[in-house]
Short mmCIF file of C-alpha atoms in Angstrom, two decimals:
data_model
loop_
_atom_site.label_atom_id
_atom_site.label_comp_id
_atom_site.label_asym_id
_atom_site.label_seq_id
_atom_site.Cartn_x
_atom_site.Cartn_y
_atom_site.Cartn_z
CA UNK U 30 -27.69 -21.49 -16.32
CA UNK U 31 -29.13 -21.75 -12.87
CA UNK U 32 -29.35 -19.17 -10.33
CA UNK U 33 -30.66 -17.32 -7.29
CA UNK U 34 -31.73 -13.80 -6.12
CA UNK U 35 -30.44 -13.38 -2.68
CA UNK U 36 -30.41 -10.22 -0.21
CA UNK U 37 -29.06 -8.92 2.70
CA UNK U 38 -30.95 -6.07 4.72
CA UNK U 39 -32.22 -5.47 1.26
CA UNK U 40 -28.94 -5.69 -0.96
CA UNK U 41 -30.09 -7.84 -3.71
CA UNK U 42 -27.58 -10.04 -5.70
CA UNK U 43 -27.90 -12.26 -8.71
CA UNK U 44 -25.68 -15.34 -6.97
CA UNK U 45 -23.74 -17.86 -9.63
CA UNK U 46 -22.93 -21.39 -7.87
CA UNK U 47 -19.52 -21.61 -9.62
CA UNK U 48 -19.16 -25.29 -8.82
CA UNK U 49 -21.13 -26.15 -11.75
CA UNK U 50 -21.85 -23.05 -13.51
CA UNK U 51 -18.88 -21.62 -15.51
CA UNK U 52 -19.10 -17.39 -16.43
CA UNK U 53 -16.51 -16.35 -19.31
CA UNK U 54 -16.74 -12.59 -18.58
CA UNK U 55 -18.46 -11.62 -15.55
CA UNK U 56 -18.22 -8.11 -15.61
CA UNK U 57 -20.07 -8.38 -18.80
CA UNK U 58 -22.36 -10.88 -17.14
CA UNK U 59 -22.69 -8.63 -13.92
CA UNK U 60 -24.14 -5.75 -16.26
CA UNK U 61 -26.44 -7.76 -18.10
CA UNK U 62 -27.83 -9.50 -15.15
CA UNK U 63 -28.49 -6.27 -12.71
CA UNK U 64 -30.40 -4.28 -14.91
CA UNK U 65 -33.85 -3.80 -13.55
CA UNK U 66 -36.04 -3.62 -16.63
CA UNK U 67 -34.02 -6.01 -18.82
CA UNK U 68 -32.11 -8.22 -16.57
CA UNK U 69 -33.05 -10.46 -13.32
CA UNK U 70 -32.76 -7.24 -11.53
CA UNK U 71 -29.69 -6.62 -8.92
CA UNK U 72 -26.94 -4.34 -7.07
CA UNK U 73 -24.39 -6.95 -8.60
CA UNK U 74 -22.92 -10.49 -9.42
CA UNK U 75 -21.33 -12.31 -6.86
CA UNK U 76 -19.85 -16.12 -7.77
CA UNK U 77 -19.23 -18.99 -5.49
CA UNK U 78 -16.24 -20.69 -5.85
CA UNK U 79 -14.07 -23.11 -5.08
CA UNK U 80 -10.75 -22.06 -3.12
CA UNK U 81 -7.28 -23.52 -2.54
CA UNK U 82 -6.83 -22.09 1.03
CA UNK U 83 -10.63 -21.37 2.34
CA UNK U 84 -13.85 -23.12 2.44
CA UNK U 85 -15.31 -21.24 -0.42
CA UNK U 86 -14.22 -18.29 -2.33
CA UNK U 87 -16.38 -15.31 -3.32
CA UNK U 88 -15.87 -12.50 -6.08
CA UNK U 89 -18.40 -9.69 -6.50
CA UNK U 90 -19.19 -7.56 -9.33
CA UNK U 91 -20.88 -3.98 -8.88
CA UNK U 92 -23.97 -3.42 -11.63
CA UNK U 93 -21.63 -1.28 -13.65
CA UNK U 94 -19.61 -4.62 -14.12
CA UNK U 95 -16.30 -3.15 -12.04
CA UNK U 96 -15.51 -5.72 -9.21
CA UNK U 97 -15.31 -5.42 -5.92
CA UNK U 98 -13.07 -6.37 -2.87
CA UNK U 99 -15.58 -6.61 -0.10
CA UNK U 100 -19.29 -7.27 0.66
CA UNK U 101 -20.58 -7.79 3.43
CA UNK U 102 -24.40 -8.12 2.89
CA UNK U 103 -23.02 -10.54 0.03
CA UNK U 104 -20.45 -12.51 2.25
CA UNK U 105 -23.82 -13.61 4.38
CA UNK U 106 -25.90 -14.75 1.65
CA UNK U 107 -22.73 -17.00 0.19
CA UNK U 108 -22.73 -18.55 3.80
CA UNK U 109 -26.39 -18.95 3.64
CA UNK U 110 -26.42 -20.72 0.22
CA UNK U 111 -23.43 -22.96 0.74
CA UNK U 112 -25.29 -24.85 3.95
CA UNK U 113 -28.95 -24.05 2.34
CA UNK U 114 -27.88 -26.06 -1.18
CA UNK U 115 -25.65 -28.90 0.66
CA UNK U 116 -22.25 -27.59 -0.05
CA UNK U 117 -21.47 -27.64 3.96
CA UNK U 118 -22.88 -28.60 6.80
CA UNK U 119 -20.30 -26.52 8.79
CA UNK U 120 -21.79 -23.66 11.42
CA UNK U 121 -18.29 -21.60 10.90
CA UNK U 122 -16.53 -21.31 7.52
CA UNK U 123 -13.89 -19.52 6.00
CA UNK U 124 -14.92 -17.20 2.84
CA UNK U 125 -11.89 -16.23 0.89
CA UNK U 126 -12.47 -12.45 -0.97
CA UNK U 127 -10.52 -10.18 -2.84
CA UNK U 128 -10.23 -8.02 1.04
CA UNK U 129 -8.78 -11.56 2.65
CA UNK U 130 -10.43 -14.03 4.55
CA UNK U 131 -13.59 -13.85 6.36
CA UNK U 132 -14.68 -15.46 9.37
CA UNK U 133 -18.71 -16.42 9.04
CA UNK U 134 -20.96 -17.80 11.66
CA UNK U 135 -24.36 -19.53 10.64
CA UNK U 136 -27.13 -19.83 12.14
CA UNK U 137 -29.22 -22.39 10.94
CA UNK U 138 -33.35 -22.36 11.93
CA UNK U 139 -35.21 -25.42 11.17
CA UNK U 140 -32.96 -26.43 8.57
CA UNK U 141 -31.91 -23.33 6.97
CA UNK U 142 -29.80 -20.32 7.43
CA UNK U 143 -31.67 -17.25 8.94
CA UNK U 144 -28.78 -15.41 10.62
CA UNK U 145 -25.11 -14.90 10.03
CA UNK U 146 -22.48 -13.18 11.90
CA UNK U 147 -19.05 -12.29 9.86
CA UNK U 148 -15.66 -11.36 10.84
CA UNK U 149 -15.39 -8.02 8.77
CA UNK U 150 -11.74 -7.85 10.06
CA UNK U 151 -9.61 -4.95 11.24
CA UNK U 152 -10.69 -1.48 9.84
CA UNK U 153 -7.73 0.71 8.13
CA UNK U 154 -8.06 4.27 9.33
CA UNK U 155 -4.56 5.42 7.41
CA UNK U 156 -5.40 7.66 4.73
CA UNK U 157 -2.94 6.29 2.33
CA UNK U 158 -4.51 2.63 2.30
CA UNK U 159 -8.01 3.58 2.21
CA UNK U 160 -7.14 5.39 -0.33
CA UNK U 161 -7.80 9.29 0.20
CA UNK U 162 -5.04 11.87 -1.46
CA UNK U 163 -4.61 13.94 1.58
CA UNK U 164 -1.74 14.70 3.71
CA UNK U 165 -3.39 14.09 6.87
CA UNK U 166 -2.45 10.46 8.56
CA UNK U 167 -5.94 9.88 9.88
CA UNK U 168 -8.86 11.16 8.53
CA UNK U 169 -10.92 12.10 11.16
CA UNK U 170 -13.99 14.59 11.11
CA UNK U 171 -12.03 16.68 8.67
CA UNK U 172 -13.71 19.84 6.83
CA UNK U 173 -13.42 19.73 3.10
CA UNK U 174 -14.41 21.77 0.37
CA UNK U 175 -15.75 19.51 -2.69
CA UNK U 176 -16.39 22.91 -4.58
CA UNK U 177 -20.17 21.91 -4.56
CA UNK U 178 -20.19 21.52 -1.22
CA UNK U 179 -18.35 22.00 2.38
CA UNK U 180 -18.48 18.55 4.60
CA UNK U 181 -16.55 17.53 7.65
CA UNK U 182 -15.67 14.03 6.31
CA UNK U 183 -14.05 10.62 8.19
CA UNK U 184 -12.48 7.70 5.96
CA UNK U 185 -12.61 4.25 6.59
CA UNK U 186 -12.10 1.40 4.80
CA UNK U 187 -13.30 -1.85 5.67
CA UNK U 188 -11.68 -3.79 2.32
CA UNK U 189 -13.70 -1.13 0.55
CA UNK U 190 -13.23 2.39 0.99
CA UNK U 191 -15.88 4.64 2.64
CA UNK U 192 -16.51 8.50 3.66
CA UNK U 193 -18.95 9.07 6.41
CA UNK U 194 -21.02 12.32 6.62
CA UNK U 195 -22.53 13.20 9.83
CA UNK U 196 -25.77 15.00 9.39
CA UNK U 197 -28.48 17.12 11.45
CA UNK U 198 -31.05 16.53 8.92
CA UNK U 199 -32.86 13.36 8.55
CA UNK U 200 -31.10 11.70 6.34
CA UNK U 201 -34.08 11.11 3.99
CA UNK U 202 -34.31 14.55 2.75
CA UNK U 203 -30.75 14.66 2.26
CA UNK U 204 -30.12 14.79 -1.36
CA UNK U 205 -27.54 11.49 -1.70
CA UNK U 206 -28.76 11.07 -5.61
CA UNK U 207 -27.35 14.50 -6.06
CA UNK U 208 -23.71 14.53 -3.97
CA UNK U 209 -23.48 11.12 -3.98
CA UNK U 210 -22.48 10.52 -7.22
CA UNK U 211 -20.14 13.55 -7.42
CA UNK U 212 -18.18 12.82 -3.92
CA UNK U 213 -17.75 9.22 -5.28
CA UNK U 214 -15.72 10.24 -8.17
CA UNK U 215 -13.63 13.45 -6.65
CA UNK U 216 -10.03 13.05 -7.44
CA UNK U 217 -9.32 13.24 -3.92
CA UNK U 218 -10.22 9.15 -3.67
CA UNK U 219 -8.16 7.81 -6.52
CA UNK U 220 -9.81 4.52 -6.48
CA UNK U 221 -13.89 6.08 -6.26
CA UNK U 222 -15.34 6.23 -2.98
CA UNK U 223 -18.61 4.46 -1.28
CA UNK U 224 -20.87 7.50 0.52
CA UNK U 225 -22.41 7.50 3.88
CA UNK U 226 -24.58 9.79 5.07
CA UNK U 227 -25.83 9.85 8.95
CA UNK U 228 -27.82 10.24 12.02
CA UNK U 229 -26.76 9.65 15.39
CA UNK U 230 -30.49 8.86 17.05
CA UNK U 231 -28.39 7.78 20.57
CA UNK U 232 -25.35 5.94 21.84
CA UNK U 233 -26.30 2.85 20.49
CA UNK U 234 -28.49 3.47 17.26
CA UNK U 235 -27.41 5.03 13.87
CA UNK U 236 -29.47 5.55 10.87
CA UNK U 237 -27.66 5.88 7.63
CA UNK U 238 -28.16 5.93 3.47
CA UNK U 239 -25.47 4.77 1.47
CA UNK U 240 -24.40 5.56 -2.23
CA UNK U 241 -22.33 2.77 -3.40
CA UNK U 242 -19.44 3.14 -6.22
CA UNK U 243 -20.04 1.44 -9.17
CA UNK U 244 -23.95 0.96 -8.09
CA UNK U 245 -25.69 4.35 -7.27
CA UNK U 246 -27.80 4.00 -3.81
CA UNK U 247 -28.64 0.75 -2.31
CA UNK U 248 -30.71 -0.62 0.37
CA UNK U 249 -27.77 -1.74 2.46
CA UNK U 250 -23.98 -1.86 2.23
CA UNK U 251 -22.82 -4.45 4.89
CA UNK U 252 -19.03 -2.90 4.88
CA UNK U 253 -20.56 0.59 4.94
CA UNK U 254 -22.45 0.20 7.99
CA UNK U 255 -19.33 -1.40 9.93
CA UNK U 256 -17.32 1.74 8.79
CA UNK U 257 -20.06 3.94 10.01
CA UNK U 258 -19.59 2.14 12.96
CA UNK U 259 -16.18 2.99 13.35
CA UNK U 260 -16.58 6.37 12.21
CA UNK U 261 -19.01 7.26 14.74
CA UNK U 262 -16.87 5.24 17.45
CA UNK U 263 -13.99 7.64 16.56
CA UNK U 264 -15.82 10.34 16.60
CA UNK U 265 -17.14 9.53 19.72
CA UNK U 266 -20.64 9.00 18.88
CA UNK U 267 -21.76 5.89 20.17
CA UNK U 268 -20.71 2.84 21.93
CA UNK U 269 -18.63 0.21 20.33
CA UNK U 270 -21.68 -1.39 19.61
CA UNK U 271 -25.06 -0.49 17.97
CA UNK U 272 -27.85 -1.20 16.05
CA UNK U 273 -27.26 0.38 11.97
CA UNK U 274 -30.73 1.02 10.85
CA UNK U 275 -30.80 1.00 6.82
CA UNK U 276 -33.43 1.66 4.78
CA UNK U 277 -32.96 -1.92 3.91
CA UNK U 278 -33.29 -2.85 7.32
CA UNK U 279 -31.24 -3.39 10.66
CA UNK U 280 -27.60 -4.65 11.17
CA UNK U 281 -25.79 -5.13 14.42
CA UNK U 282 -22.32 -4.14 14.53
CA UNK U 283 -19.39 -4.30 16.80
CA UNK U 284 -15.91 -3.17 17.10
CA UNK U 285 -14.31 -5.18 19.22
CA UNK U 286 -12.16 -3.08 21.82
CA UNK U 287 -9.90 -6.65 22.52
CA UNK U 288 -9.36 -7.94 18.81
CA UNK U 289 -9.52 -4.68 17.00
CA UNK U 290 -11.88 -6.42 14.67
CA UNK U 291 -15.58 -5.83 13.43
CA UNK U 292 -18.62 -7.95 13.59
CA UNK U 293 -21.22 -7.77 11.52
CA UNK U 294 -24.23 -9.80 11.86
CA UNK U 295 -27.62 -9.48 10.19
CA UNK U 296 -30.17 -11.34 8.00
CA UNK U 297 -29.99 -13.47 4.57
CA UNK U 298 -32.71 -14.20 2.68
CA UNK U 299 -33.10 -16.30 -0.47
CA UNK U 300 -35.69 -14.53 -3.15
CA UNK U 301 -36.22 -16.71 -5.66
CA UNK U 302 -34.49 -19.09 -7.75
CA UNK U 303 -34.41 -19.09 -11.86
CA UNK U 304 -32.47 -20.19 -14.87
CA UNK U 305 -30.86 -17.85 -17.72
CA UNK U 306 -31.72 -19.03 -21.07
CA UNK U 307 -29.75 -17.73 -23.54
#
């Protein structure tokens, strides 16, 4: 079975081209494939396929196998590989996902794609949807005691569901390994929670780390940074658009004051490509 490493701002997937490959179980698969000293090495899975109302339909599996609704670091790579390997020769596509459909922009360089904007859509600030069990509407820069620890949290989701945590400290020696992991499965978020830490550095730049659910810490989280985005926007931060410094590397993000929407655009890079054999 064919395949290729792809990242995003340092978000590595193992990506499955679904048009001629065919995976039985891919949560299994996802598991099996993302392990670092036994696998190909990965944050996740994530399949191209074909779809009935977009140009091209992506699902994405976490390394723990449980599947996703949203990525964004993942959402540019599929638009990168679709024109890279022939399958378009379209600048704008349509990506259908398991949050709706995405809006993606490529920008092709000498051939290939080096760039890609998406349409990360509308964010959903009601508690209810993201989901958080609280009886607040909005949850905005809102003190809560874990038991472990006292943070003043804000939700967003962005298809996935995210808690931001403003910070003083650099957000390198904050222990995320530690509280991530425990913040990600409080009862309080019935369906697990992604983690954001952060540091407002001015009124257009934001550094952040980012515990994923269902991965542990990545490089980048593409839906993460546009809700830190937002969160920092509400809290009034920053602008309503800034540069999201990962360790992973840089994303540019903007919420859109006319559209209500968020734009996400950053880097895709292929890694290498390979075949499974058995």
């Amino acid at each position: 079975m064919d395949f290729v490493k792809m990242h995003g701002s340092g978000n590595d997937y193992v990506y499955i081209d679904c048009f001629k490959e065919k995976i039985e179980d891919p949560s299994e698969f996802a598991k099996r494939v993302s392990e670092r000293h036994t696998g190909i090495g990965s944050d996740g899975l994530v399949l191209i396929l074909p779809s009935e109302r977009c140009d091209f339909q992506m699902r994405m599996f976490n390394a723990d196998g449980s599947e996703a609704q949203m990525c964004g670091n993942a959402s540019r790579c599929v638009g990168k590989y679709v024109f890279d390997y022939g399958l378009t020769t379209k600048q704008d596509i349509t990506l259908e996902t398991k949050a709706g459909v995405k809006k993606l922009h490529l920008f092709p360089e000498n051939g290939k794609i080096k760039k890609v904007t998406v349409d990360m859509g509308e964010p959903i600030l009601e508690a209810k949807m993201i989901p958080v069990n609280l009886p607040q509407k909005n949850i905005i820069n809102y003190p809560f005691d874990f038991s472990f620890a006292k943070y003043s949290i804000t939700a967003v989701s962005m298809g996935n569901p995210h808690v931001i945590i403003f910070i003083e400290e650099d957000v390198d020696a904050f222990p995320l390994e530690e509280i991530g992991p425990k913040i990600e499965v409080h009862p309080v978020f019935p369906e697990k929670i992604n983690v954001e830490v952060v540091n407002i550095l001015s009124d257009t730049h934001i550094k952040m780390r980012v515990w994923e659910r269902g991965t542990g810490e990545t490089q980048a989280c593409g839906t993460g940074a546009c809700a830190v985005l937002v969160a920092s926007v509400l809290n009034k931060r920053v602008k309503n658009k800034a540069i999201v410094s990962l360790p992973g590397g840089d994303l540019e993000i903007e919420w859109n004051a006319d559209d209500n929407r968020v734009y996400m655009t950053g880097d895709a890079v292929t890694v290498f490509e390979g075949k499974l054999i058995g």
